[in-house]
mmCIF file of N, CA and C in Angstrom:
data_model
loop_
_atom_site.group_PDB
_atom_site.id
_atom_site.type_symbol
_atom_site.label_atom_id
_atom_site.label_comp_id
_atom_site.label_asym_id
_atom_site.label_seq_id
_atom_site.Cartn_x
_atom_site.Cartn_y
_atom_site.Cartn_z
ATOM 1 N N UNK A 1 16.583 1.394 8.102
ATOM 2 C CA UNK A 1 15.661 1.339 6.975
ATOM 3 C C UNK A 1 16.200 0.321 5.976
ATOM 4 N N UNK A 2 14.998 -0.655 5.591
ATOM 5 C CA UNK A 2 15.599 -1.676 4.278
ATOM 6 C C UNK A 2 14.976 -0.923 3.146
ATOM 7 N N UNK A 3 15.699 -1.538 2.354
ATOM 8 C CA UNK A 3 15.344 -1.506 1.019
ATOM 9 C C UNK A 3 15.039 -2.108 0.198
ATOM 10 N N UNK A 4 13.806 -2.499 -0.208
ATOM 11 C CA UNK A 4 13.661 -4.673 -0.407
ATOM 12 C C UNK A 4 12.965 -4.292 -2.198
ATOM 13 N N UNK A 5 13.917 -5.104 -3.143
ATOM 14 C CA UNK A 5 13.388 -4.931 -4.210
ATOM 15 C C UNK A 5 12.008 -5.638 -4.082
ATOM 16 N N UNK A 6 10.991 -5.655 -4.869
ATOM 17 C CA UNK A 6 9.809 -6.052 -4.941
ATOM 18 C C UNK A 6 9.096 -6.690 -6.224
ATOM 19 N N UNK A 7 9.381 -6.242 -7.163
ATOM 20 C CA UNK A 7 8.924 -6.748 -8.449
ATOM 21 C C UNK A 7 9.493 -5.399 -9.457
ATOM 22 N N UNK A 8 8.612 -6.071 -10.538
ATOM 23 C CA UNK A 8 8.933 -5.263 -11.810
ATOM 24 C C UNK A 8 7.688 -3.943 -12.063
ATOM 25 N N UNK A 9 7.671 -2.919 -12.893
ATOM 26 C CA UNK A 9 6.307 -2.318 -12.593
ATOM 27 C C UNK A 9 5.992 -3.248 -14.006
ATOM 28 N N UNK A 10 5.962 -3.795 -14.968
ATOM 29 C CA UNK A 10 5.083 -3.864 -15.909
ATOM 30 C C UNK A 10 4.730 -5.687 -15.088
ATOM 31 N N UNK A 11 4.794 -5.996 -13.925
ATOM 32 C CA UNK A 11 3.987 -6.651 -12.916
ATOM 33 C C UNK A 11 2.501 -6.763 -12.681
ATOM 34 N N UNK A 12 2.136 -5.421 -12.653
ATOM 35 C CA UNK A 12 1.350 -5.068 -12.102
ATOM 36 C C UNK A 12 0.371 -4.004 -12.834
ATOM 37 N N UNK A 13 -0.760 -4.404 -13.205
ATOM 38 C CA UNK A 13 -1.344 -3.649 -13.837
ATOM 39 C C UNK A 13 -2.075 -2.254 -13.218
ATOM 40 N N UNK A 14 -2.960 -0.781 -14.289
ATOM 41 C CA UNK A 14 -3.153 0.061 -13.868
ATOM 42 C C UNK A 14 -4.172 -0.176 -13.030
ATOM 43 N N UNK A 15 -4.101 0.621 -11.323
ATOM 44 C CA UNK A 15 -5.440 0.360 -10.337
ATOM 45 C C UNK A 15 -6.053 -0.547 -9.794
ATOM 46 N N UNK A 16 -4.516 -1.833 -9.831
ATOM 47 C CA UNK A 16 -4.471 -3.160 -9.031
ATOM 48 C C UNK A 16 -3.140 -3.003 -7.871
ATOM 49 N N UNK A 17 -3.278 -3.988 -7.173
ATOM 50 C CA UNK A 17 -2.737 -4.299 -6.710
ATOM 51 C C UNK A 17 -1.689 -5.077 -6.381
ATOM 52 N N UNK A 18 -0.993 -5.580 -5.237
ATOM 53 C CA UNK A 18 -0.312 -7.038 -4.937
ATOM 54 C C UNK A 18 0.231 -6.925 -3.279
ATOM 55 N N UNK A 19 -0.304 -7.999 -2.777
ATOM 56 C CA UNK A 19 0.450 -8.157 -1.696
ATOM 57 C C UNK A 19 1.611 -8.720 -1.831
ATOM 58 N N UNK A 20 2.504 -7.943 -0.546
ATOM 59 C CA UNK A 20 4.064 -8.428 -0.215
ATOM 60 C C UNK A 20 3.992 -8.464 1.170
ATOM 61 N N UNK A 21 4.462 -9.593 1.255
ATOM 62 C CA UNK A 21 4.966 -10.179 2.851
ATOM 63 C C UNK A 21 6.464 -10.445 3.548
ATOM 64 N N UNK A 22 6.631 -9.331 4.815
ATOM 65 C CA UNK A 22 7.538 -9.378 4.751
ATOM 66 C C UNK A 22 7.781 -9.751 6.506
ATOM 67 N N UNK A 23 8.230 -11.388 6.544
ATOM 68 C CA UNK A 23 7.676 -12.002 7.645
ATOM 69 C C UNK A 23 6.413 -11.842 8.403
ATOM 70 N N UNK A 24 5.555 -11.386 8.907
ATOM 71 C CA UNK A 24 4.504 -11.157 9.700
ATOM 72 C C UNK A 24 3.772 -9.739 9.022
ATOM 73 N N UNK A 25 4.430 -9.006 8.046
ATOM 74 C CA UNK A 25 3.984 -7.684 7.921
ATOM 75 C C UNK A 25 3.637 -7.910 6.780
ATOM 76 N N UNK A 26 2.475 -7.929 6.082
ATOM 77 C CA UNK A 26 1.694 -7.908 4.865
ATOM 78 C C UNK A 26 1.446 -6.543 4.723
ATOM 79 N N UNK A 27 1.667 -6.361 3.153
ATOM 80 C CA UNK A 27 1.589 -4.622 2.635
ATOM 81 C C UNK A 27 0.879 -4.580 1.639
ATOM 82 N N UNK A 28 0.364 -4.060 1.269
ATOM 83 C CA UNK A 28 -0.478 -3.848 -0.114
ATOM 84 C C UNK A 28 -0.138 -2.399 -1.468
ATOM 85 N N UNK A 29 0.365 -3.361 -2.023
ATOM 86 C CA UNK A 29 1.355 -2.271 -3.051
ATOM 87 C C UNK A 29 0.532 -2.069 -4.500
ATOM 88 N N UNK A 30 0.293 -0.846 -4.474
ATOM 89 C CA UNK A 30 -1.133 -0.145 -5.482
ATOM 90 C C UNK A 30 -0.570 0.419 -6.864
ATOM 91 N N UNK A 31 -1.027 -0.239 -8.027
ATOM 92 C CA UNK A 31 -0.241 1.158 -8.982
ATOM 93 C C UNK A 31 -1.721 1.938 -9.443
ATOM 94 N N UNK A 32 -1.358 3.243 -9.257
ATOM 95 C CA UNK A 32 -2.427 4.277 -9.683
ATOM 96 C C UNK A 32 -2.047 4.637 -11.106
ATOM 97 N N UNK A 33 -3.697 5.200 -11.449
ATOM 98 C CA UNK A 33 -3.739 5.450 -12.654
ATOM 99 C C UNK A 33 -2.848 6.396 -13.591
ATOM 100 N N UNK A 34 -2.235 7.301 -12.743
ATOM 101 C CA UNK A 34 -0.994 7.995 -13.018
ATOM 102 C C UNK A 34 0.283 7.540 -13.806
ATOM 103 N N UNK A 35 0.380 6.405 -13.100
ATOM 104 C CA UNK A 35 1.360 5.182 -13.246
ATOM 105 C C UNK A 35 2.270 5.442 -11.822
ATOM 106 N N UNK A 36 2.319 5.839 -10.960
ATOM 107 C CA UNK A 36 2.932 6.282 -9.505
ATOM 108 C C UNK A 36 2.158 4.876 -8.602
ATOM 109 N N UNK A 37 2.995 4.379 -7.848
ATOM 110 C CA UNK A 37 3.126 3.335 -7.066
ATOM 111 C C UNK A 37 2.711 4.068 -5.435
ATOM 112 N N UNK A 38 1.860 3.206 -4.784
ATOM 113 C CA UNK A 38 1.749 3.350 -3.286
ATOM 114 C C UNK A 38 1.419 2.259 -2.497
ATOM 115 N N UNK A 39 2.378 2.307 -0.743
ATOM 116 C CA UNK A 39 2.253 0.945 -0.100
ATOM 117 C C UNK A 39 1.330 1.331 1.063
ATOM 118 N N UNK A 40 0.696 0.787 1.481
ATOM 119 C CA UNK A 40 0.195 0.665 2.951
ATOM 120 C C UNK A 40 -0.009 -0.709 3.570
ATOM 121 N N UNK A 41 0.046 -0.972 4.736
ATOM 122 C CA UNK A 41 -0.355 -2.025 5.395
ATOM 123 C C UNK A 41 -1.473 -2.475 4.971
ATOM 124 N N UNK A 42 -1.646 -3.738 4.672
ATOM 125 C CA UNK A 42 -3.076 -4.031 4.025
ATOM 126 C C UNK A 42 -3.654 -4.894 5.346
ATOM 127 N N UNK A 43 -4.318 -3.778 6.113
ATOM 128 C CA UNK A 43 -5.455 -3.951 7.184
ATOM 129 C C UNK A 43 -5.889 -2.772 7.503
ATOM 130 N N UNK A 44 -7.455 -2.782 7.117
ATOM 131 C CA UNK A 44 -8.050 -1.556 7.418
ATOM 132 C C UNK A 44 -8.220 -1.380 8.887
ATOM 133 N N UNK A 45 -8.190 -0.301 9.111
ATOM 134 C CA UNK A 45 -7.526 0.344 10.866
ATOM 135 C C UNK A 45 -9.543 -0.310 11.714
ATOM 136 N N UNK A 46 -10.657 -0.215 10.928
ATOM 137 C CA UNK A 46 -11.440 -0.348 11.351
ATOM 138 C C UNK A 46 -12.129 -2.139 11.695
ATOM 139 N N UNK A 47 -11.880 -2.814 10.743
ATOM 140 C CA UNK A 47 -12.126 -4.384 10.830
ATOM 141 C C UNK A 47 -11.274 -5.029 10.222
ATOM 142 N N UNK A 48 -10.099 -4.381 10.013
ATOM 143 C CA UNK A 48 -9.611 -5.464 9.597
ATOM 144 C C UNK A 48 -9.588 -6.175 8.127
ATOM 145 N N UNK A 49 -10.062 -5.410 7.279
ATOM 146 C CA UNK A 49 -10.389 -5.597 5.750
ATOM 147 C C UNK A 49 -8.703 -5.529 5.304
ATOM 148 N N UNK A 50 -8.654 -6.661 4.180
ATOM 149 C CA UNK A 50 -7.708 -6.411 2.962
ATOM 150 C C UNK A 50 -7.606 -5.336 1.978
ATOM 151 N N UNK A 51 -7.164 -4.129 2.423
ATOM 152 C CA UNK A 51 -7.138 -3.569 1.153
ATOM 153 C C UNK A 51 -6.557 -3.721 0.096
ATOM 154 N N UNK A 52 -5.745 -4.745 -0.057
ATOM 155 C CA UNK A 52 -5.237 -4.729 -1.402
ATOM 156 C C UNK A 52 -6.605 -5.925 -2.349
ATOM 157 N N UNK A 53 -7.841 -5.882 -1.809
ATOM 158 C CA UNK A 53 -9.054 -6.166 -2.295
ATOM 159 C C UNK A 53 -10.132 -5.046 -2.462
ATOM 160 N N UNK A 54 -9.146 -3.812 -2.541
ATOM 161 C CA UNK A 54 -10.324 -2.418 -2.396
ATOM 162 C C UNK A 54 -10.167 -2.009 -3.095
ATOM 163 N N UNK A 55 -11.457 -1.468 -4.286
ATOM 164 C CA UNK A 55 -11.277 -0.467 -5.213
ATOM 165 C C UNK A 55 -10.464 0.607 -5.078
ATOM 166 N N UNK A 56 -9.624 1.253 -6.256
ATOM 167 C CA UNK A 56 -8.615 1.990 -6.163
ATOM 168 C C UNK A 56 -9.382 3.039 -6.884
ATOM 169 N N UNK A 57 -9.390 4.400 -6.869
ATOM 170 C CA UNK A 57 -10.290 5.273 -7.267
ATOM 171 C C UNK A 57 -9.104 6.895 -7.271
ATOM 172 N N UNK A 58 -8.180 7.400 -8.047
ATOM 173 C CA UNK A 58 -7.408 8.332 -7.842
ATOM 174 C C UNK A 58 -5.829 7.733 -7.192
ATOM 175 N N UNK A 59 -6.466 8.618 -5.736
ATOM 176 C CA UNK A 59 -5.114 8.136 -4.690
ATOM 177 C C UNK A 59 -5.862 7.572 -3.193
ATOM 178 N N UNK A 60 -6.746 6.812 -3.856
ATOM 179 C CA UNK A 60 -7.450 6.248 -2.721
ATOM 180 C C UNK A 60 -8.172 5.067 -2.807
ATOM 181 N N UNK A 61 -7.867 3.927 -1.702
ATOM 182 C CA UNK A 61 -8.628 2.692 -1.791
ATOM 183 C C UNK A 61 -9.706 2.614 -1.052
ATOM 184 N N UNK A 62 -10.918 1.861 -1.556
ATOM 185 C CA UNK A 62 -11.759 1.955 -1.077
ATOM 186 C C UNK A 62 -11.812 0.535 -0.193
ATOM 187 N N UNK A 63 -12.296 -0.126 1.443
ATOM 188 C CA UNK A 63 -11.708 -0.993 2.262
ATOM 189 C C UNK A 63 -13.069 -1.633 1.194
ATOM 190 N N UNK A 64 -12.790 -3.575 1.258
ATOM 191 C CA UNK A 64 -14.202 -3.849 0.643
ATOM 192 C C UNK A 64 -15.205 -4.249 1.732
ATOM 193 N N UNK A 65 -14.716 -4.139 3.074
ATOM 194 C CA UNK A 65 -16.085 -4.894 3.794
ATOM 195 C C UNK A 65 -17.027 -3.447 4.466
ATOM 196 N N UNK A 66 -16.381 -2.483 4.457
ATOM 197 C CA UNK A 66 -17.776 -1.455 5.060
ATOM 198 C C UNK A 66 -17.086 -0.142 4.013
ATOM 199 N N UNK A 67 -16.117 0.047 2.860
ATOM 200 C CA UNK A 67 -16.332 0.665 2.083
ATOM 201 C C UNK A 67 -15.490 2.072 2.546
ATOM 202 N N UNK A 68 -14.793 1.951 3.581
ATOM 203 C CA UNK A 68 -13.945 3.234 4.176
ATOM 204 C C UNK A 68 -13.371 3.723 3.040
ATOM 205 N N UNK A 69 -12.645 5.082 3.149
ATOM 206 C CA UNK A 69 -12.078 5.523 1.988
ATOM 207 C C UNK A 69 -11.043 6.351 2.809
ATOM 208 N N UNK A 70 -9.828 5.550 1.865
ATOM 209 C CA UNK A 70 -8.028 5.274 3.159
ATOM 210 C C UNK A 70 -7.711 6.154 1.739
ATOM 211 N N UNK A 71 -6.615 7.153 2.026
ATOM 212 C CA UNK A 71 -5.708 8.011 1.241
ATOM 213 C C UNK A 71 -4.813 7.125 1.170
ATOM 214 N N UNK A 72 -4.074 6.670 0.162
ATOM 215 C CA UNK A 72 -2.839 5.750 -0.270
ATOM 216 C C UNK A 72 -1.716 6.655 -0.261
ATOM 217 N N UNK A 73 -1.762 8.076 0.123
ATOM 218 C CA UNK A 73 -0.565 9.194 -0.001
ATOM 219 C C UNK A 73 -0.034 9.313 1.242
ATOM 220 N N UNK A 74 -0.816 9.509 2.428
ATOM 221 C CA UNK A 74 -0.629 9.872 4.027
ATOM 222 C C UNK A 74 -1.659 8.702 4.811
ATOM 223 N N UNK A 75 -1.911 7.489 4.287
ATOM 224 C CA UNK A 75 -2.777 6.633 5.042
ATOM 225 C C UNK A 75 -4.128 6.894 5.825
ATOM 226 N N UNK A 76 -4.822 8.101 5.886
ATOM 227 C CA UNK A 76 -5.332 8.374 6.655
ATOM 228 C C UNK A 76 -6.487 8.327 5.880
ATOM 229 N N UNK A 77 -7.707 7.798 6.557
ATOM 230 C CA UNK A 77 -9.068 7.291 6.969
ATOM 231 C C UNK A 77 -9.873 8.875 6.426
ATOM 232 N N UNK A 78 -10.857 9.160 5.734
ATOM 233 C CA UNK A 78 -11.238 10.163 5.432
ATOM 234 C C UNK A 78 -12.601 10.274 6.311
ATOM 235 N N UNK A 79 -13.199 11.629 6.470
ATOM 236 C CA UNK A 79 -13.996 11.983 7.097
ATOM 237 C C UNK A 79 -15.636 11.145 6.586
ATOM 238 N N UNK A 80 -16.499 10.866 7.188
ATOM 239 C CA UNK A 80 -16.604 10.862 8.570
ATOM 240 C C UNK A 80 -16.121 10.090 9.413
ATOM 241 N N UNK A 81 -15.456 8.909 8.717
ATOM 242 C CA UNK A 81 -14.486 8.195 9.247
ATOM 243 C C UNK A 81 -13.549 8.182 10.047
ATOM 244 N N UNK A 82 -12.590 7.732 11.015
ATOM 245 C CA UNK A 82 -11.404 8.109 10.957
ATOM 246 C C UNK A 82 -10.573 6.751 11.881
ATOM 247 N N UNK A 83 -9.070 7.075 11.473
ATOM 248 C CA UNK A 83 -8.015 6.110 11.739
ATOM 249 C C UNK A 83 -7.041 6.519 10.867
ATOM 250 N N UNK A 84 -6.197 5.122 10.734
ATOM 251 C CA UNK A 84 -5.092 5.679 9.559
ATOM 252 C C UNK A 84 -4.289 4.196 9.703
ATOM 253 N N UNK A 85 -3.708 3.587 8.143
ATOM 254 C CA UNK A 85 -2.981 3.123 8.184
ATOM 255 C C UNK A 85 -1.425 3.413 8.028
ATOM 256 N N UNK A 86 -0.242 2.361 8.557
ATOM 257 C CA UNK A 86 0.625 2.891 8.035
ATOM 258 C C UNK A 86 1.518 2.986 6.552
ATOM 259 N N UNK A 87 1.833 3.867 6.151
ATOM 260 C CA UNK A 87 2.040 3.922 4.652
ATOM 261 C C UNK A 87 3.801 3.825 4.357
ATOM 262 N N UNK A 88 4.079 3.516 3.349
ATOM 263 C CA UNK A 88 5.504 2.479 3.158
ATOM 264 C C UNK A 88 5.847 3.876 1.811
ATOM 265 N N UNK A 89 7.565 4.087 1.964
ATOM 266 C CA UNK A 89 7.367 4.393 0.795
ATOM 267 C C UNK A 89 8.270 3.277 -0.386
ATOM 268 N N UNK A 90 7.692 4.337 -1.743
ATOM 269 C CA UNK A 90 7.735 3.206 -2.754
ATOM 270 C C UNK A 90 8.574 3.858 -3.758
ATOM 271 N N UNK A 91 9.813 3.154 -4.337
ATOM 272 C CA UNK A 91 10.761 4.075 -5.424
ATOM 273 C C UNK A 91 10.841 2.699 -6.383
ATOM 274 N N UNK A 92 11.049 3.711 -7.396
ATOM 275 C CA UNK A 92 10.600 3.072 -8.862
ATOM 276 C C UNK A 92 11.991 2.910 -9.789
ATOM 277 N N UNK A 93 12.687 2.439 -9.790
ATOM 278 C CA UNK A 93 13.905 2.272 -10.981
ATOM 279 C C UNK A 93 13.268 2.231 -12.668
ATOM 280 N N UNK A 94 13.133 3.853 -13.040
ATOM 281 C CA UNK A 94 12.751 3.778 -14.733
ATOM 282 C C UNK A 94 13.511 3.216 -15.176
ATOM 283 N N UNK A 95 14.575 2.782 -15.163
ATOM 284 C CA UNK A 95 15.707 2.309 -16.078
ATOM 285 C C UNK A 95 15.381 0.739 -16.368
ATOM 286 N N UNK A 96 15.591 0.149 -14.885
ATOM 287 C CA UNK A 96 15.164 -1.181 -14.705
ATOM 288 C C UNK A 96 14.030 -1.650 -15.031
ATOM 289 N N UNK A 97 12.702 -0.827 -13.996
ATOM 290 C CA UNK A 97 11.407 -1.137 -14.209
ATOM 291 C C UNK A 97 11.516 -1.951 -12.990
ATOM 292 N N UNK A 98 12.504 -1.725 -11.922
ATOM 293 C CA UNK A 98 12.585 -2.625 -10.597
ATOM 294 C C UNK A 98 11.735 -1.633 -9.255
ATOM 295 N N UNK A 99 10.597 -1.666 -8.813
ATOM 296 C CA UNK A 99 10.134 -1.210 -7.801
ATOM 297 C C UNK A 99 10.582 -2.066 -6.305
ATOM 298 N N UNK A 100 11.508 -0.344 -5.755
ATOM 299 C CA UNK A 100 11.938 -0.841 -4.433
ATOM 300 C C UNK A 100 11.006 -0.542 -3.425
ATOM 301 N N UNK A 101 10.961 -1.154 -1.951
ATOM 302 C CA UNK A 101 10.074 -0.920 -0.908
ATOM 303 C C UNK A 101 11.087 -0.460 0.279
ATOM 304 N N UNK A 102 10.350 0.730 0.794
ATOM 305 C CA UNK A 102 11.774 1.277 2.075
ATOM 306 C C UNK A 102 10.812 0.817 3.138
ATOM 307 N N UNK A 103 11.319 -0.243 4.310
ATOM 308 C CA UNK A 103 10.812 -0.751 5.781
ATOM 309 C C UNK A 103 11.244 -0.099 6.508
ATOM 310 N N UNK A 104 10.938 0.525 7.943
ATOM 311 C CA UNK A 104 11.718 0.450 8.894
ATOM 312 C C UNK A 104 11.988 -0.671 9.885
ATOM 313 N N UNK A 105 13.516 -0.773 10.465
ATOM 314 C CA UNK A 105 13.511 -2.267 10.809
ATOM 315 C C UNK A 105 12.418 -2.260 11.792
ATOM 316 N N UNK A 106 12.362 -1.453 12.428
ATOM 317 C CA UNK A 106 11.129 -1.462 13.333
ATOM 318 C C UNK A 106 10.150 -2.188 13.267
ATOM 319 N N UNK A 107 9.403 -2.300 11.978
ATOM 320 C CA UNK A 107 8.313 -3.072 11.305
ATOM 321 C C UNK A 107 8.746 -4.565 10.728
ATOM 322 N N UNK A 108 10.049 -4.935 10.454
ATOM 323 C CA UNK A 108 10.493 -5.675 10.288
ATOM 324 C C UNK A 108 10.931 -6.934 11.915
ATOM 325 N N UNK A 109 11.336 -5.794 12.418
ATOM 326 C CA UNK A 109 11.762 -6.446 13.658
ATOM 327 C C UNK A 109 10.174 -6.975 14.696
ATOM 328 N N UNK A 110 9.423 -6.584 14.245
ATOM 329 C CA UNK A 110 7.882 -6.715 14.622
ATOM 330 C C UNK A 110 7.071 -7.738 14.120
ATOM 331 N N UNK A 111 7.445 -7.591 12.987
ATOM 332 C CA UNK A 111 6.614 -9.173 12.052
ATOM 333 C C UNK A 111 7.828 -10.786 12.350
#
């Protein structure tokens, strides 16, 4: 497992986004309205949509080309839908304001 710093949170505004690329593996890193951070692969399991171009609504993005609605907590595709992306987790340094990203090399060794 890596541990790849990523940015700052005052980066990134509330119920946006940002992609991070990490060789071949593009992620889409969300801050919710909470102020709590979430990653998933940004490709919707169904066509292929960017989600880090999908309305963010709670703890869930909405895909923008047919509108799926992906849980940003457990990746998974909501009913009547279904699939699932994979989801990254995301730790936050309050002190710093440095948001880290945990990979497995697996995914690393893949991109």
């Amino acid at each position: 497992m890596k541990r790849i710093a990523i940015g700052s949170i005052s980066e990134i505004g509330e119920r946006r986004s940002r992609t991070i690329r990490i060789g071949e593996l593009e992620i889409a890193l969300f801050k919710l309205s909470d102020g709590t951070f979430r990653a998933v692969e940004n490709r919707c399991p169904h066509k292929g949509g960017k989600l880090s171009e999908g309305i963010v609504c709670d703890h869930h993005v909405f895909c923008p080309l047919h509108d799926w609605k992906i849980n940003l907590t457990d990746g998974l595709v909501q009913a009547p839908d279904e699939g699932c992306v994979t989801t990254f987790e995301v730790e936050v340094d309050e002190v710093s304001g440095t948001i880290w990203l945990h990979v497995d090399d697996e995914h690393i060794l893949v991109s």
